[in-house]
PDB file of C-alpha atoms in Angstrom:
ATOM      1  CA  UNK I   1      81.544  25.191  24.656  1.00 43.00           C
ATOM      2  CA  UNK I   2      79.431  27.831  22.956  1.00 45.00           C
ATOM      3  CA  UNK I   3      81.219  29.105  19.889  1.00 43.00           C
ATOM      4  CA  UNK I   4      80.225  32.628  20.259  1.00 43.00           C
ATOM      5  CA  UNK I   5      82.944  32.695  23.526  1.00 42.00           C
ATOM      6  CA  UNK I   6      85.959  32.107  21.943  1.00 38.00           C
ATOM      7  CA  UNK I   7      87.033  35.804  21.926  1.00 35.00           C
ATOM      8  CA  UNK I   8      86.533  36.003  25.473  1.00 38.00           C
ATOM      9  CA  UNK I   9      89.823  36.203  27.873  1.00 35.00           C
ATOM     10  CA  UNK I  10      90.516  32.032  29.610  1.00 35.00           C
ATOM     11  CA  UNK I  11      90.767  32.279  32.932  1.00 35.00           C
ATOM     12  CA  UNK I  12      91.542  29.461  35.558  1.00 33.00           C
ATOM     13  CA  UNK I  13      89.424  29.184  38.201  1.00 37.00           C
ATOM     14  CA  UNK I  14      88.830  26.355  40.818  1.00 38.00           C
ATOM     15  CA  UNK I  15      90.682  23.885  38.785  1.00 37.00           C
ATOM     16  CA  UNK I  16      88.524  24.534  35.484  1.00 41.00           C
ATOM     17  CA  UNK I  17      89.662  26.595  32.213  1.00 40.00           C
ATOM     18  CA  UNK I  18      85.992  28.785  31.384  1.00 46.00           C
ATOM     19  CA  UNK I  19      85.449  31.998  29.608  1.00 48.00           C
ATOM     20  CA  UNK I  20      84.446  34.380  31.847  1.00 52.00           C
ATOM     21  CA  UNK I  21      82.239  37.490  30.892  1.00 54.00           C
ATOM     22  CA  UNK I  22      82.746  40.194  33.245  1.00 57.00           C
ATOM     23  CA  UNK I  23      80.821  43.663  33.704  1.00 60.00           C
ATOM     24  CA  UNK I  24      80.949  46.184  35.962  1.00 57.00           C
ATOM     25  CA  UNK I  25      78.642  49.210  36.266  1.00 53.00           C
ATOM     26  CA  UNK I  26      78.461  51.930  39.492  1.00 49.00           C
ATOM     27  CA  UNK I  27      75.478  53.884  38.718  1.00 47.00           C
ATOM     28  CA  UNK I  28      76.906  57.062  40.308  1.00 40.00           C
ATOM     29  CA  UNK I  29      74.112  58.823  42.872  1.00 37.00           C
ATOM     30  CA  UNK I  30      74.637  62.600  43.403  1.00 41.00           C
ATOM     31  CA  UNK I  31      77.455  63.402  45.440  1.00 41.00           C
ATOM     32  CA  UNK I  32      76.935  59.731  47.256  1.00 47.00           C
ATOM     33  CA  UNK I  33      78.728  56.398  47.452  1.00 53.00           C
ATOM     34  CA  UNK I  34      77.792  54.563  43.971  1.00 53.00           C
ATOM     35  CA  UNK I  35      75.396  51.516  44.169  1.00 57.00           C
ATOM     36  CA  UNK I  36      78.201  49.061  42.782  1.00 88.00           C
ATOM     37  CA  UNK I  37      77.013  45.741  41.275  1.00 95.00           C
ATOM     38  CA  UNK I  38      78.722  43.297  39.190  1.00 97.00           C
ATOM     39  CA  UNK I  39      78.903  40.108  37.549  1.00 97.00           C
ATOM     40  CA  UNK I  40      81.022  37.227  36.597  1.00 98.00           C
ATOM     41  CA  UNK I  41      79.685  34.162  34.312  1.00 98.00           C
ATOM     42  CA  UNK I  42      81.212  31.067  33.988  1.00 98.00           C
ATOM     43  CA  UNK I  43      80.188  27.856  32.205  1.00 97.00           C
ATOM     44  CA  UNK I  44      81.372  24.418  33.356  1.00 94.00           C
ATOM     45  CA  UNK I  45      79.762  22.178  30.397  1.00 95.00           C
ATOM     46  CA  UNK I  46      75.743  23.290  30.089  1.00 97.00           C
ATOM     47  CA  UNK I  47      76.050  24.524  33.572  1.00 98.00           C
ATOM     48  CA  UNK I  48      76.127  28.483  34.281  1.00 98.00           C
ATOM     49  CA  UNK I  49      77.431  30.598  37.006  1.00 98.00           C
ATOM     50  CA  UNK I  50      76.604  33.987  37.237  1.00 98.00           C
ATOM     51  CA  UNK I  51      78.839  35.541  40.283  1.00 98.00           C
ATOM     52  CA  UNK I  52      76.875  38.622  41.710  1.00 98.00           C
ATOM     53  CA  UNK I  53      78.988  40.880  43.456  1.00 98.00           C
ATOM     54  CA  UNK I  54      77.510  44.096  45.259  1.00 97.00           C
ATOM     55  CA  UNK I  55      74.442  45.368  46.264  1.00 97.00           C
ATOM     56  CA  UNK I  56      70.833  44.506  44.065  1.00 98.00           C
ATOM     57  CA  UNK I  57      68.212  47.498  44.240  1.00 97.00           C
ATOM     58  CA  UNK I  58      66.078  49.518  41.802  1.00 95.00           C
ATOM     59  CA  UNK I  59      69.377  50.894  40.157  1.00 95.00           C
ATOM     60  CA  UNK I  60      71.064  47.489  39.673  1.00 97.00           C
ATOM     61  CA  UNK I  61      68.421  45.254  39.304  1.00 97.00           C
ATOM     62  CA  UNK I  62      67.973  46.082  35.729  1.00 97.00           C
ATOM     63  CA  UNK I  63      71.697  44.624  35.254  1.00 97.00           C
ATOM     64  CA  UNK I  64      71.463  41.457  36.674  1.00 98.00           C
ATOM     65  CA  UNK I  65      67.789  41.006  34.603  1.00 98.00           C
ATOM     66  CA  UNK I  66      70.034  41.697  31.587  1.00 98.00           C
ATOM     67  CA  UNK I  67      72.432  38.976  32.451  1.00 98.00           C
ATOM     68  CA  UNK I  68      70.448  36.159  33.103  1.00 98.00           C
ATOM     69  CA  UNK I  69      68.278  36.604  30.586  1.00 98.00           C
ATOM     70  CA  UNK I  70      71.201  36.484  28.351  1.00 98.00           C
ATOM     71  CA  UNK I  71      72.686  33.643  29.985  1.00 98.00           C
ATOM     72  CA  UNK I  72      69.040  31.764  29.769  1.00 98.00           C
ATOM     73  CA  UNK I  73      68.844  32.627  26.204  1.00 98.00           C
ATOM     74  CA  UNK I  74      71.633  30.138  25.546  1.00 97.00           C
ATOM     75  CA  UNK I  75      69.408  27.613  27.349  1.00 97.00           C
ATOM     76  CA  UNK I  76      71.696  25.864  29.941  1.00 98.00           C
ATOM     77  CA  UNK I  77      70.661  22.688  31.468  1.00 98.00           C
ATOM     78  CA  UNK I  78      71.503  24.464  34.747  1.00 98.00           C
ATOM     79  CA  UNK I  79      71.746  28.334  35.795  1.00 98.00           C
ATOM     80  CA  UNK I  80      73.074  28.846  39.308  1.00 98.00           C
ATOM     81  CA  UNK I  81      72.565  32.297  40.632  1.00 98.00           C
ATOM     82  CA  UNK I  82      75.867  33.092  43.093  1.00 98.00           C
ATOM     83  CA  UNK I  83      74.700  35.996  45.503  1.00 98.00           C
ATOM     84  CA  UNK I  84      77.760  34.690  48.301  1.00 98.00           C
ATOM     85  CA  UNK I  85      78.972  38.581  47.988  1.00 98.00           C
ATOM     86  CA  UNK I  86      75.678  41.108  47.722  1.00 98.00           C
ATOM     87  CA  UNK I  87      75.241  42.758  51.246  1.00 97.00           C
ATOM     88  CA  UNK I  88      72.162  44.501  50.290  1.00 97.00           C
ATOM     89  CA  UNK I  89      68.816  42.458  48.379  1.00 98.00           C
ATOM     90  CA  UNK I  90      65.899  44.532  47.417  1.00 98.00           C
ATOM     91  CA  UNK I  91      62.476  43.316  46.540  1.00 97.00           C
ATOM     92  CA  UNK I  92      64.078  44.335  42.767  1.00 97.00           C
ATOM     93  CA  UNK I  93      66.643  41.791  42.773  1.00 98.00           C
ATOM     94  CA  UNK I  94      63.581  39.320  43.774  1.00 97.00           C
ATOM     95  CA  UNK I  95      61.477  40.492  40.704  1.00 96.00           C
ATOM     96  CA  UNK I  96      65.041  39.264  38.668  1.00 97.00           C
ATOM     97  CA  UNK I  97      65.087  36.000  40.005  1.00 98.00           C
ATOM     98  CA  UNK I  98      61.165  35.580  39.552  1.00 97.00           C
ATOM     99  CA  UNK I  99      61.455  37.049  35.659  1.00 97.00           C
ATOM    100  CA  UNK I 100      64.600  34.122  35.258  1.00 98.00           C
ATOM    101  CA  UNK I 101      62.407  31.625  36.723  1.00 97.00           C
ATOM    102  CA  UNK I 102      59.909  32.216  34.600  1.00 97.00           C
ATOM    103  CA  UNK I 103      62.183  32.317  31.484  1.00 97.00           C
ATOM    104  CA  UNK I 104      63.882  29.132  32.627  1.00 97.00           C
ATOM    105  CA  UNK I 105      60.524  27.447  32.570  1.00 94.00           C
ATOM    106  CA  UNK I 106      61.068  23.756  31.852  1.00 90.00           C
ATOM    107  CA  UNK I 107      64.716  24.095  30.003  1.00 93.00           C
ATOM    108  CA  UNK I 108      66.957  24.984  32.546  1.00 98.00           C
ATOM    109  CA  UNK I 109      67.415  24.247  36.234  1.00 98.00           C
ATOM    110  CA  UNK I 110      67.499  27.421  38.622  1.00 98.00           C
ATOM    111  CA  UNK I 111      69.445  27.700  41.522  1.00 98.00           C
ATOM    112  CA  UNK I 112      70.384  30.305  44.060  1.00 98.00           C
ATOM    113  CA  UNK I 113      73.656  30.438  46.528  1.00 98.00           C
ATOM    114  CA  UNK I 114      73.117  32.791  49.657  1.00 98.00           C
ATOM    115  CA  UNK I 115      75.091  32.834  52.676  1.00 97.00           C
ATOM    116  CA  UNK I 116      73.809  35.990  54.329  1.00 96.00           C
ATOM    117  CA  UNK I 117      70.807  37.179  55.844  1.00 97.00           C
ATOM    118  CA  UNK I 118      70.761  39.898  53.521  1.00 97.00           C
ATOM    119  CA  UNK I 119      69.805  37.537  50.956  1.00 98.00           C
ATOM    120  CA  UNK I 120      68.537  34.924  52.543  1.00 98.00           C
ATOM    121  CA  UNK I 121      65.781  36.606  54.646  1.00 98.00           C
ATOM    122  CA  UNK I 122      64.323  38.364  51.758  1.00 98.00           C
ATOM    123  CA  UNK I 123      64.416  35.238  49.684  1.00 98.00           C
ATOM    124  CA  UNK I 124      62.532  33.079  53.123  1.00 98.00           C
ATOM    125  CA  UNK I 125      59.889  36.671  53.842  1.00 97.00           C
ATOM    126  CA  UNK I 126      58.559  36.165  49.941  1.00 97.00           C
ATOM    127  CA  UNK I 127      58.844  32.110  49.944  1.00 96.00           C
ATOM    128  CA  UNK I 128      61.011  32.550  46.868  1.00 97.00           C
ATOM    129  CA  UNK I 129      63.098  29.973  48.183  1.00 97.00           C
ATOM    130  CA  UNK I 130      60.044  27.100  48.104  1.00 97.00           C
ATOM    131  CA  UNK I 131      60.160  27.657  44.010  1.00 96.00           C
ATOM    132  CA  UNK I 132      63.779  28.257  43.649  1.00 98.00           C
ATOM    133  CA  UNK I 133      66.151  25.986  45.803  1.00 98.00           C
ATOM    134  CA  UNK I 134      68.880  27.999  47.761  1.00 98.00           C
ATOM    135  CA  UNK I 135      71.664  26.567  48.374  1.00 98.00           C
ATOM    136  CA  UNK I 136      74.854  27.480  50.892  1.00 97.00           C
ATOM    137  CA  UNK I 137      77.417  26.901  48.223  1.00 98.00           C
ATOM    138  CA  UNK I 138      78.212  26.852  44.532  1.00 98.00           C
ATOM    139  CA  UNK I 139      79.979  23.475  44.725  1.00 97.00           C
ATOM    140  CA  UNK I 140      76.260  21.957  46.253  1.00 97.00           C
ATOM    141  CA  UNK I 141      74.338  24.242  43.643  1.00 97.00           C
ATOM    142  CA  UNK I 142      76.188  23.179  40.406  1.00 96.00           C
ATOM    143  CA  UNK I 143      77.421  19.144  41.082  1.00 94.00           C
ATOM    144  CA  UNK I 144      73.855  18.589  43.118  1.00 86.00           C
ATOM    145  CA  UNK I 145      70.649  17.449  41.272  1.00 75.00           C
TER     146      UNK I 145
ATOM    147  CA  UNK N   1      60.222  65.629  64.325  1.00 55.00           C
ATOM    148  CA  UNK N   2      63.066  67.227  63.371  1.00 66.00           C
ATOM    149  CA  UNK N   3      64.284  70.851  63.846  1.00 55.00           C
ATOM    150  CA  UNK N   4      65.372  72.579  61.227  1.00 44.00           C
ATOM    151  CA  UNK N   5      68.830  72.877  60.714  1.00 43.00           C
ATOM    152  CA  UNK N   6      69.422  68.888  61.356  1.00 48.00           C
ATOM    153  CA  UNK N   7      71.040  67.565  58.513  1.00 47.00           C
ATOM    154  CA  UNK N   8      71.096  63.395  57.486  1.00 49.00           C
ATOM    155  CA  UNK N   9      72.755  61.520  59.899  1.00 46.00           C
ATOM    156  CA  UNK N  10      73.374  64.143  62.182  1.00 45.00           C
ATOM    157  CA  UNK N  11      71.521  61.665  64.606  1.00 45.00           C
ATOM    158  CA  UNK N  12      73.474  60.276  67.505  1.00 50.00           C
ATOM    159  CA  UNK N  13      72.884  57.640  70.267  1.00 62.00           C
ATOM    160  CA  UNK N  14      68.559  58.690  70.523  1.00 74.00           C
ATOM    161  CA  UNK N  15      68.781  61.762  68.123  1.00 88.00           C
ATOM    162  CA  UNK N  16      66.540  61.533  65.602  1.00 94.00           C
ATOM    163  CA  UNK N  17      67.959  61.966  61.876  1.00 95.00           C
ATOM    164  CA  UNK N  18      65.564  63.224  59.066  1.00 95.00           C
ATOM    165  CA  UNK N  19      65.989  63.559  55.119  1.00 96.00           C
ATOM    166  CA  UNK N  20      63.802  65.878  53.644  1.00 94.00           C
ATOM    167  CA  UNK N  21      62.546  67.180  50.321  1.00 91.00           C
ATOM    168  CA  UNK N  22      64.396  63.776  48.884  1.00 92.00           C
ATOM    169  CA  UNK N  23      63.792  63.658  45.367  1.00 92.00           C
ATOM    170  CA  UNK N  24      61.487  60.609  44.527  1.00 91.00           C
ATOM    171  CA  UNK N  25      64.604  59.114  42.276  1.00 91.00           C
ATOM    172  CA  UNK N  26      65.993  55.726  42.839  1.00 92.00           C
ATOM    173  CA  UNK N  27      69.502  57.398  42.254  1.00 93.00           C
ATOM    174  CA  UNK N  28      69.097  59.101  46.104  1.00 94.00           C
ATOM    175  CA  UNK N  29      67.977  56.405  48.070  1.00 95.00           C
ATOM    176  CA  UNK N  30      71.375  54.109  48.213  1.00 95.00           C
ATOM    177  CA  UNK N  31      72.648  57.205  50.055  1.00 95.00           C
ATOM    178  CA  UNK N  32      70.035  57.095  52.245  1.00 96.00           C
ATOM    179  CA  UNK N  33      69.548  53.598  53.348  1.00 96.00           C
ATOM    180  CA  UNK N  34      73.648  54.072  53.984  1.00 96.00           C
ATOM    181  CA  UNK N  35      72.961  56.588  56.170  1.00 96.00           C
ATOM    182  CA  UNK N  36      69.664  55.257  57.921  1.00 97.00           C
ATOM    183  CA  UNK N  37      72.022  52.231  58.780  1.00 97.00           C
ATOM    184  CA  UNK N  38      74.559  54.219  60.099  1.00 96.00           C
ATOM    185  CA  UNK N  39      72.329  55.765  62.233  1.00 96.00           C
ATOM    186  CA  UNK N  40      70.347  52.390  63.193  1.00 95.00           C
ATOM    187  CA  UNK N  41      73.503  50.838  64.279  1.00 94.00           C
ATOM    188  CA  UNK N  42      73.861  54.227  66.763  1.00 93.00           C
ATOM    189  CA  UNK N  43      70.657  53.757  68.065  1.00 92.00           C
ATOM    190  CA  UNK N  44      72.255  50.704  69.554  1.00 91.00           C
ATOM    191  CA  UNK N  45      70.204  48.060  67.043  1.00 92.00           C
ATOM    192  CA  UNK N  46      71.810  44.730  66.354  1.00 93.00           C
ATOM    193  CA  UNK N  47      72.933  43.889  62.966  1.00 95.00           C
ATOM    194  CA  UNK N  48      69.889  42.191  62.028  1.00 95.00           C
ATOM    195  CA  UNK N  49      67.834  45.029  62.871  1.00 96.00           C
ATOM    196  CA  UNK N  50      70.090  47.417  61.299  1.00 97.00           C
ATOM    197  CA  UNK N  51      69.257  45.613  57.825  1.00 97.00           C
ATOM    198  CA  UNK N  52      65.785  45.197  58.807  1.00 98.00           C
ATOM    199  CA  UNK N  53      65.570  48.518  59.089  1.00 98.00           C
ATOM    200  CA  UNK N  54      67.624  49.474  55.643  1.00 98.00           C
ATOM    201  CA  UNK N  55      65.620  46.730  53.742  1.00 98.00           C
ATOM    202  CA  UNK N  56      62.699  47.819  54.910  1.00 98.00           C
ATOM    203  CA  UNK N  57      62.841  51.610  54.696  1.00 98.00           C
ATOM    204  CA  UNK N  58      64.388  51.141  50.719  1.00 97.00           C
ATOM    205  CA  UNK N  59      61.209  49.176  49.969  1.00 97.00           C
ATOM    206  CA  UNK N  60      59.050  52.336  51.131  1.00 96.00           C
ATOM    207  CA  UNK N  61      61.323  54.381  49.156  1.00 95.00           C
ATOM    208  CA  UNK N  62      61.106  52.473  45.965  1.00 93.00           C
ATOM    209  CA  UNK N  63      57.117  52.355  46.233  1.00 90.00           C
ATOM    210  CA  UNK N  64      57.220  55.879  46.238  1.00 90.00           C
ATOM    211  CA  UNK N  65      59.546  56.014  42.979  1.00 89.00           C
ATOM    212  CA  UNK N  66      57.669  53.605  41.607  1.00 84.00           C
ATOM    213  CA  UNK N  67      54.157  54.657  42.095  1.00 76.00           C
ATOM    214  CA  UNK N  68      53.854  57.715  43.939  1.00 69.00           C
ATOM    215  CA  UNK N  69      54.530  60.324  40.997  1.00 68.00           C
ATOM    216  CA  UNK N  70      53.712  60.747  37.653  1.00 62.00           C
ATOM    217  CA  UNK N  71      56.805  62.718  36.797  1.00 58.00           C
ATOM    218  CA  UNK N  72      58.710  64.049  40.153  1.00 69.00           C
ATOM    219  CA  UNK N  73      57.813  64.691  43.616  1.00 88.00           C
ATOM    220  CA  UNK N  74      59.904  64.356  46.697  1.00 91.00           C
ATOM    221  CA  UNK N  75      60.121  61.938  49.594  1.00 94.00           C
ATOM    222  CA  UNK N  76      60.839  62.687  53.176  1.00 95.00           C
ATOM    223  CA  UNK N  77      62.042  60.299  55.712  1.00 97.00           C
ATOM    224  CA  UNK N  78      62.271  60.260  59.580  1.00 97.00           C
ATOM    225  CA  UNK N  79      64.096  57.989  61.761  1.00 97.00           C
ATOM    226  CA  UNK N  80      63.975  58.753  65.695  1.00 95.00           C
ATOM    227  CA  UNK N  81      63.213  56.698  68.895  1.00 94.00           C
ATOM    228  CA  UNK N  82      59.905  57.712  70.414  1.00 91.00           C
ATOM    229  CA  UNK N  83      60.739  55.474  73.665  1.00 88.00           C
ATOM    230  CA  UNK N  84      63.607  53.763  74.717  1.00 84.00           C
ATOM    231  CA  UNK N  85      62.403  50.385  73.930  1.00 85.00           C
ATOM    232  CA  UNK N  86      61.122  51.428  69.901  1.00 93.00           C
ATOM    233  CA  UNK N  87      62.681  52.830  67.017  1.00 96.00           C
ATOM    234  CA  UNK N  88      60.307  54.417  64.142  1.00 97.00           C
ATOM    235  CA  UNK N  89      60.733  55.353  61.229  1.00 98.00           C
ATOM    236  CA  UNK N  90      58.179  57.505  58.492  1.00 97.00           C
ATOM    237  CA  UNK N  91      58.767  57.901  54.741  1.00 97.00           C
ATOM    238  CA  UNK N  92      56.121  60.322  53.596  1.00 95.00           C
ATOM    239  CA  UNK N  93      55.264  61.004  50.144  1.00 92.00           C
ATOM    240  CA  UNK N  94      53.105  64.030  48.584  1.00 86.00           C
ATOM    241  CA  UNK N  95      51.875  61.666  45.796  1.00 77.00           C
ATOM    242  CA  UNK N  96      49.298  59.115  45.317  1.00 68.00           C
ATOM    243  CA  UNK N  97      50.432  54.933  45.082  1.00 58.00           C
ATOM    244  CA  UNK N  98      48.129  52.881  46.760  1.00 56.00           C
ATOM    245  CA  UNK N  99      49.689  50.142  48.458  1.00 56.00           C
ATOM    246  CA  UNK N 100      48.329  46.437  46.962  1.00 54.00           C
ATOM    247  CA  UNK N 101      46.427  44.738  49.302  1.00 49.00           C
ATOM    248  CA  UNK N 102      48.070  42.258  50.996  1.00 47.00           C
ATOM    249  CA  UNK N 103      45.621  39.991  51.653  1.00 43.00           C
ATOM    250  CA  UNK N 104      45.713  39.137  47.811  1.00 44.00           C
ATOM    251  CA  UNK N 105      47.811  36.219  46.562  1.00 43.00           C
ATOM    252  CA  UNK N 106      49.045  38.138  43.867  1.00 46.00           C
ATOM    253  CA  UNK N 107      52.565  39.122  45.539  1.00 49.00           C
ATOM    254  CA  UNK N 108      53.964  40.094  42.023  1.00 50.00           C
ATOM    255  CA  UNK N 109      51.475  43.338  41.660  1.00 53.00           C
ATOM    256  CA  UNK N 110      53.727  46.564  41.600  1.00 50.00           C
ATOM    257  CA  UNK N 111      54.975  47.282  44.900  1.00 60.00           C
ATOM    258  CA  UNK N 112      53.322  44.085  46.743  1.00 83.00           C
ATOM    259  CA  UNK N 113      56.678  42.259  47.160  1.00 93.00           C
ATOM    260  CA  UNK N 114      58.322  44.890  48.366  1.00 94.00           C
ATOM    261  CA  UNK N 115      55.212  45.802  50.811  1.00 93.00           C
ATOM    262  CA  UNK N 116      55.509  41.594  51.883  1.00 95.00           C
ATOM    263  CA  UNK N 117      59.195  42.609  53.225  1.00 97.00           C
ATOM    264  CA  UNK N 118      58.034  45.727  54.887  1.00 97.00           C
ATOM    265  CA  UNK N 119      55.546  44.160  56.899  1.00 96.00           C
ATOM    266  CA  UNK N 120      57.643  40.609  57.636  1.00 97.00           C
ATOM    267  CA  UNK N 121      61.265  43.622  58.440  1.00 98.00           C
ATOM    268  CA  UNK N 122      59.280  45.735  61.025  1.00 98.00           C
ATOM    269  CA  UNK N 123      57.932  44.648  63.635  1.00 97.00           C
ATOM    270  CA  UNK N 124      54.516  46.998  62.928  1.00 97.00           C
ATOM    271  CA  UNK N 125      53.497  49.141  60.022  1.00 97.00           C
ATOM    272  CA  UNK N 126      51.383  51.204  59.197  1.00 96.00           C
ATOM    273  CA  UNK N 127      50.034  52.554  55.939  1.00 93.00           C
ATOM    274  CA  UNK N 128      47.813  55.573  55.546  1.00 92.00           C
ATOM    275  CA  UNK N 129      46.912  57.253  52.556  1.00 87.00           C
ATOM    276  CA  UNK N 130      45.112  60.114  51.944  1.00 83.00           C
ATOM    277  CA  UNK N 131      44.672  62.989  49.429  1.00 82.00           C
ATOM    278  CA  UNK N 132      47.851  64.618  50.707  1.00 84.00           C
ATOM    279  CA  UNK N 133      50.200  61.606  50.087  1.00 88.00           C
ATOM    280  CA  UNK N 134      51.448  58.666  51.621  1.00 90.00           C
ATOM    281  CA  UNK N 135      52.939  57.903  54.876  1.00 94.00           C
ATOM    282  CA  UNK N 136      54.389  54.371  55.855  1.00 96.00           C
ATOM    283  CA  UNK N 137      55.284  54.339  59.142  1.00 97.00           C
ATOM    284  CA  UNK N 138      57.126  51.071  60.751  1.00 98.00           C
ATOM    285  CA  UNK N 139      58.214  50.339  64.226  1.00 98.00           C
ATOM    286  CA  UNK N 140      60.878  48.035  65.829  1.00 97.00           C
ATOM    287  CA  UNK N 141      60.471  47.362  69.138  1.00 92.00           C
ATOM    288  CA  UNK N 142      63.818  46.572  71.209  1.00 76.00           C
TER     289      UNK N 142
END
């Protein structure tokens, strides 16, 4: 377990004790619903999951870059990308994943989770999905090869 | 398109809904594609044209942010159904981006991923560009 996470709060999930970083952000619009976005990481062993929760556009996109570049900085054999809960997947939040591919390079293993067509069809339209494998759940993304 | 006086999402069942004089800033356009959906869904669309329609509309939007204007400009969008069977929409920008060609290979050029999703979301598109700005206009036929 990386020594830099011991101050972080323990949480239990699925059966395994992991620090988990949370952030939130709602970049307010004027007078408008907020574009909400956040993020959960958790690390089982060298593997990370970084939850995405909300909707990944121009405004947002810049905060999930931020993450996984942090997350890739600490070189884990395996980075899987949880998108299960964003309803709305800009060309933005592809430019993220592309930029973390690209970081990953050799050192870690990318994955992606979608569910929903409004991840999934983006990810098919650009062929993302041929370079980074996309997977229908996080139990297949983080225990497969 | 639009009469004066219509205001966003004012559009029911075949109405037509406009935004105009939007501010090219990423900050006004979740509001927007909120809207646009709301009145996608009204136009009787299915769910997966609804988001087609969202998706595609926000990527004209943020190639206008992105490229249209130096400094500020505005944006102006217009939803309506020109026939019973199609559903159009127009984003129209007073600046000057000129969409990638998409015949290059080179999908990560400003704006060209996002242009890939237009054309795959609607079922026709059409870019023109001229001195006066922009206009992306994209059909869905029912």
């Amino acid at each position: 377990m990386d020594q830099r996470e011991r101050s972080l709060a323990r949480v239990a999930c699925c059966g395994i004790v992991a620090p988990v970083v949370t952030s939130d952000s709602f970049v307010q619009t004027q007078g408008a619903e907020p574009a909400a976005l956040s993020t959960a990481v958790r690390w089982h062993d060298t593997t990370a999951v970084v939850t995405v929760v909300g909707e990944v556009d121009m405004l947002t996109a810049p905060q999930l870059d931020e993450v996984l570049a942090e997350v890739l900085d600490r070189q884990p054999a395996k980075l899987v990308v949880d998108l299960t809960e964003v309803g709305f997947f800009a060309s933005a939040g592809l430019s993220a994943l592309v930029a973390a591919y690209q970081q990953a390079g050799g050192n870690t293993a990318l994955r992606v989770v979608a569910t929903n067509s409004a991840t999934v069809r983006p990810l098919q339209i650009t062929a993302l999905d041929r370079k980074i494998p996309v997977l229908p759940s996080v139990d297949e993304a983080v225990s497969g090869g | 398109m639009c009469e004066s006086g219509e205001f966003p999402g004012s559009g029911r069942g075949t109405e037509p809904a406009c935004w105009e004089a939007v501010p090219a800033d990423p900050a006004h356009f979740p509001a927007i594609r909120r809207e646009l959906g709301a009145w996608a869904a009204g136009t009787g669309a299915d769910a997966a044209r609804v988001e087609a329609i969202m998706l595609a509309t926000y990527e004209a939007l943020a190639n206008v942010a992105s490229h249209a204007y130096d400094s500020s400009g505005v944006v102006e969008v217009h939803a309506h159904v020109p026939t019973e069977s199609r559903v159009e929409v127009v984003v129209r920008d007073r600046g000057r981006w000129r969409p990638p060609s998409t015949s290059s290979a080179d999908d990560s050029a400003p704006g060209g991923r996002g242009l890939v999703l237009i054309r795959s979301l609607a079922d026709h598109v059409e870019v023109s560009t001229g001195a006066g700005g922009t206009t992306v206009r994209m059909v869905w036929n029912r």
